[in-house]
Amino acid sequence: KQEVTQIPAALSVPEGENLVLNCSFTDSAIYNLQWFRQDPGKGLTSLLLIQSSQREQTSGRLNASLDKSSGRSTLYIAASQPGDSATYLCAAGHNFNKFYFGSGTKLNVKP
Amino acid sequence: SQTIHQWPATLVQPVGSPLSLECTVEGTSNPNLYWYRQAAGRGLQLLFYSVGIGQISSEVPQNLSASRPQDRQFILSSKKLLLSDSGFYLCAWSGLAGGPSREQFFGPGTRLTVL
């Protein structure tokens, strides 16, 4: 069964810093990997989806990479802002688009 | 554009009472549909998924059941709630049932508290 781990569990940084969130998964036979953002008490907002054949995806200040063979993905956030404060979740996708989630990294960006 | 709705937004129920949570999707046809539960401070656990009307697969044994009476409607139910059923329930959809993996989109969720 797929196990997804996210490190660190929480992160606090001053505004403007570049930061990296880590995600690892045990079963490398994934179809894709998706990164989400969750604000307190809210649903999930999709940030980036990387297909298994891709190495990275970019959207604005966000860049996600995927190393399928080593079971790792990273989410890079450039020039962090207080509005980036949220919990970031990664999910490994398998057949039938079933996704298995990590427990998330709670990010706090201080003004 | 596609929209996903969930209701109710919050629910407080006594132990032993029944449960029915509803999820509907607009703007797409034949979606894959999913129910997840998020316990406090935890990641999401996949409970059920459906690739078509009447087709339900369960990921974990539990006190809950799911049904898909219409193409874009997904219902989560229980006959008798347990304290351990408390949590944040999220419905999601993705395109092309059975096809290549696609992005998942989530509803706003239902906060369930069982007392």
Short mmCIF file of C-alpha atoms in Angstrom, two decimals:
data_model
loop_
_atom_site.label_atom_id
_atom_site.label_comp_id
_atom_site.label_asym_id
_atom_site.label_seq_id
_atom_site.Cartn_x
_atom_site.Cartn_y
_atom_site.Cartn_z
CA LYS A 1 0.00 0.00 0.00
CA GLN A 2 1.23 3.50 -0.82
CA GLU A 3 2.62 5.49 2.10
CA VAL A 4 3.24 9.22 1.63
CA THR A 5 5.38 11.23 4.04
CA GLN A 6 5.85 14.99 4.17
CA ILE A 7 8.72 16.76 5.87
CA PRO A 8 8.76 19.08 7.72
CA ALA A 9 5.39 18.87 9.47
CA ALA A 10 5.51 22.61 10.16
CA LEU A 11 7.62 25.48 8.91
CA SER A 12 7.82 29.15 9.89
CA VAL A 13 9.76 31.58 7.73
CA PRO A 14 10.07 35.35 7.31
CA GLU A 15 8.46 36.93 4.28
CA GLY A 16 10.61 36.87 1.14
CA GLU A 17 12.42 33.60 1.78
CA ASN A 18 12.59 30.82 -0.78
CA LEU A 19 11.57 27.47 0.67
CA VAL A 20 11.31 23.79 -0.18
CA LEU A 21 8.66 21.33 0.97
CA ASN A 22 9.44 17.63 0.72
CA CYS A 23 7.25 14.67 -0.12
CA SER A 24 8.29 11.01 -0.31
CA PHE A 25 6.32 7.94 -1.34
CA THR A 26 7.00 4.23 -0.97
CA ASP A 27 5.42 2.86 -4.15
CA SER A 28 7.08 4.37 -7.23
CA ALA A 29 4.44 2.92 -9.60
CA ILE A 30 2.48 6.16 -9.62
CA TYR A 31 0.54 7.72 -12.49
CA ASN A 32 1.09 11.24 -11.24
CA LEU A 33 1.69 13.40 -8.18
CA GLN A 34 -0.42 16.38 -7.19
CA TRP A 35 0.28 19.24 -4.77
CA PHE A 36 -2.57 20.97 -2.95
CA ARG A 37 -3.04 23.89 -0.64
CA GLN A 38 -5.55 23.79 2.24
CA ASP A 39 -6.60 26.83 4.24
CA PRO A 40 -8.01 26.23 7.76
CA GLY A 41 -11.46 24.66 7.67
CA LYS A 42 -11.56 24.68 3.87
CA GLY A 43 -11.36 22.21 1.03
CA LEU A 44 -8.28 21.62 -1.08
CA THR A 45 -7.05 23.84 -3.88
CA SER A 46 -4.99 22.18 -6.59
CA LEU A 47 -1.59 23.79 -7.15
CA LEU A 48 0.33 21.55 -9.54
CA LEU A 49 -0.06 18.13 -11.13
CA ILE A 50 3.01 16.29 -12.41
CA GLN A 51 2.51 13.29 -14.67
CA SER A 52 4.79 10.31 -14.04
CA SER A 53 6.62 10.99 -17.30
CA GLN A 54 7.43 14.57 -16.30
CA ARG A 55 10.25 15.90 -14.14
CA GLU A 56 8.75 19.21 -13.07
CA GLN A 57 5.89 21.66 -13.36
CA THR A 58 5.83 25.40 -12.77
CA SER A 59 3.05 27.83 -11.93
CA GLY A 60 4.01 31.37 -11.02
CA ARG A 61 6.22 31.29 -7.92
CA LEU A 62 5.69 27.55 -7.49
CA ASN A 63 7.83 24.80 -8.94
CA ALA A 64 7.25 21.10 -8.27
CA SER A 65 9.73 18.38 -9.18
CA LEU A 66 9.29 14.64 -9.34
CA ASP A 67 11.92 11.91 -9.04
CA LYS A 68 9.78 8.85 -9.49
CA SER A 69 12.58 6.30 -9.20
CA SER A 70 13.66 7.59 -5.79
CA GLY A 71 10.11 8.19 -4.60
CA ARG A 72 10.46 11.92 -4.00
CA SER A 73 8.83 15.19 -4.94
CA THR A 74 9.60 18.72 -3.83
CA LEU A 75 7.55 21.91 -3.94
CA TYR A 76 9.64 25.05 -4.24
CA ILE A 77 8.05 28.38 -3.28
CA ALA A 78 9.95 31.47 -4.34
CA ALA A 79 9.80 34.80 -2.54
CA SER A 80 7.27 33.63 0.05
CA GLN A 81 4.43 35.94 1.11
CA PRO A 82 2.12 35.96 4.16
CA GLY A 83 -0.71 34.88 1.85
CA ASP A 84 1.17 31.64 1.22
CA SER A 85 0.47 30.59 4.81
CA ALA A 86 -1.54 27.36 4.65
CA THR A 87 -1.12 23.60 4.85
CA TYR A 88 0.45 22.04 1.77
CA LEU A 89 -0.46 18.47 0.90
CA CYS A 90 1.06 16.13 -1.65
CA ALA A 91 -0.79 13.15 -3.06
CA ALA A 92 0.44 10.19 -5.10
CA GLY A 93 -1.94 9.14 -7.87
CA HIS A 94 -2.61 5.56 -8.93
CA ASN A 95 -5.06 3.71 -11.17
CA PHE A 96 -8.63 5.07 -11.30
CA ASN A 97 -7.11 8.38 -10.18
CA LYS A 98 -6.99 7.16 -6.59
CA PHE A 99 -4.81 9.52 -4.59
CA TYR A 100 -2.92 8.78 -1.38
CA PHE A 101 -2.09 11.79 0.74
CA GLY A 102 0.66 12.83 3.09
CA SER A 103 -0.16 14.51 6.40
CA GLY A 104 0.89 17.91 5.09
CA THR A 105 3.33 20.70 5.88
CA LYS A 106 1.85 23.63 7.77
CA LEU A 107 3.53 26.79 6.51
CA ASN A 108 3.54 30.13 8.32
CA VAL A 109 5.07 33.10 6.51
CA LYS A 110 5.70 35.98 8.89
CA PRO A 111 5.35 39.59 7.68
CA SER B 1 -16.68 25.47 -15.86
CA GLN B 2 -16.99 22.64 -13.39
CA THR B 3 -18.31 23.12 -9.85
CA ILE B 4 -18.58 20.67 -6.98
CA HIS B 5 -21.04 21.13 -4.13
CA GLN B 6 -21.26 19.48 -0.74
CA TRP B 7 -23.90 19.76 1.95
CA PRO B 8 -24.40 20.27 4.68
CA ALA B 9 -21.34 22.39 5.52
CA THR B 10 -21.42 21.39 9.18
CA LEU B 11 -23.28 18.70 11.06
CA VAL B 12 -23.51 17.68 14.71
CA GLN B 13 -25.06 14.27 15.29
CA PRO B 14 -25.52 12.00 18.31
CA VAL B 15 -23.89 8.57 18.45
CA GLY B 16 -26.13 5.95 16.88
CA SER B 17 -27.96 8.34 14.55
CA PRO B 18 -27.99 7.92 10.75
CA LEU B 19 -25.93 10.01 8.34
CA SER B 20 -26.34 11.22 4.78
CA LEU B 21 -23.85 13.56 3.11
CA GLU B 22 -24.37 14.64 -0.46
CA CYS B 23 -22.00 15.70 -3.19
CA THR B 24 -22.92 16.91 -6.67
CA VAL B 25 -20.78 17.96 -9.61
CA GLU B 26 -21.81 20.40 -12.33
CA GLY B 27 -20.31 21.07 -15.73
CA THR B 28 -18.89 17.64 -16.53
CA SER B 29 -20.19 14.19 -17.34
CA ASN B 30 -19.09 10.69 -16.32
CA PRO B 31 -16.61 11.89 -13.70
CA ASN B 32 -14.70 9.70 -11.28
CA LEU B 33 -15.99 10.57 -7.80
CA TYR B 34 -14.26 10.17 -4.43
CA TRP B 35 -15.00 10.47 -0.71
CA TYR B 36 -12.15 11.31 1.67
CA ARG B 37 -12.03 11.83 5.42
CA GLN B 38 -9.59 14.10 7.20
CA ALA B 39 -9.13 13.59 10.94
CA ALA B 40 -7.92 16.56 12.99
CA GLY B 41 -4.34 17.47 12.05
CA ARG B 42 -4.04 14.57 9.63
CA GLY B 43 -3.86 13.99 5.91
CA LEU B 44 -6.75 12.74 3.81
CA GLN B 45 -7.80 9.11 3.82
CA LEU B 46 -9.55 7.76 0.73
CA LEU B 47 -12.81 6.08 1.77
CA PHE B 48 -14.69 5.32 -1.48
CA TYR B 49 -14.37 5.92 -5.19
CA SER B 50 -16.73 5.46 -8.10
CA VAL B 51 -16.05 5.24 -11.84
CA GLY B 52 -19.74 5.14 -12.85
CA ILE B 53 -23.36 5.01 -11.71
CA GLY B 54 -23.86 2.23 -9.18
CA GLN B 55 -20.13 1.35 -9.18
CA ILE B 56 -18.62 1.84 -5.73
CA SER B 57 -15.27 0.66 -4.43
CA SER B 58 -14.30 0.82 -0.77
CA GLU B 59 -10.74 1.49 0.29
CA VAL B 60 -11.06 0.77 4.01
CA PRO B 61 -13.47 -1.29 6.10
CA GLN B 62 -15.65 0.98 8.17
CA ASN B 63 -19.03 2.02 9.43
CA LEU B 64 -19.82 4.02 6.30
CA SER B 65 -21.24 3.26 2.85
CA ALA B 66 -21.45 5.18 -0.42
CA SER B 67 -23.87 5.28 -3.32
CA ARG B 68 -23.99 6.91 -6.73
CA PRO B 69 -27.62 7.09 -7.83
CA GLN B 70 -26.93 9.55 -10.67
CA ASP B 71 -23.92 10.33 -12.84
CA ARG B 72 -22.95 13.45 -10.94
CA GLN B 73 -24.26 12.63 -7.46
CA PHE B 74 -22.31 10.85 -4.75
CA ILE B 75 -23.75 10.09 -1.30
CA LEU B 76 -22.00 9.02 1.89
CA SER B 77 -24.16 7.27 4.47
CA SER B 78 -24.19 5.50 7.78
CA LYS B 79 -26.96 3.66 9.60
CA LYS B 80 -25.47 4.29 13.05
CA LEU B 81 -22.74 6.84 13.67
CA LEU B 82 -19.77 6.17 15.94
CA LEU B 83 -17.65 8.72 17.79
CA SER B 84 -14.75 7.75 15.52
CA ASP B 85 -16.74 8.91 12.47
CA SER B 86 -16.12 12.54 13.42
CA GLY B 87 -13.99 14.42 10.92
CA PHE B 88 -13.89 16.60 7.84
CA TYR B 89 -15.41 14.83 4.83
CA LEU B 90 -14.33 15.89 1.39
CA CYS B 91 -15.76 14.92 -1.98
CA ALA B 92 -13.63 15.13 -5.12
CA TRP B 93 -13.96 14.51 -8.84
CA SER B 94 -11.64 13.89 -11.76
CA GLY B 95 -12.26 13.57 -15.48
CA LEU B 96 -12.36 10.65 -17.89
CA ALA B 97 -13.46 7.74 -15.73
CA GLY B 98 -11.04 4.88 -16.29
CA GLY B 99 -8.81 6.96 -18.52
CA PRO B 100 -5.37 8.48 -17.94
CA SER B 101 -4.85 10.07 -14.55
CA ARG B 102 -6.18 13.57 -14.30
CA GLU B 103 -6.18 16.34 -11.78
CA GLN B 104 -8.54 16.00 -8.82
CA PHE B 105 -10.79 18.83 -7.71
CA PHE B 106 -12.27 19.07 -4.26
CA GLY B 107 -15.50 20.34 -2.76
CA PRO B 108 -15.70 22.65 0.27
CA GLY B 109 -16.17 19.75 2.71
CA THR B 110 -18.54 18.81 5.54
CA ARG B 111 -17.43 19.09 9.15
CA LEU B 112 -19.07 16.21 11.07
CA THR B 113 -19.03 16.07 14.86
CA VAL B 114 -20.44 12.99 16.54
CA LEU B 115 -21.29 13.48 20.23
#
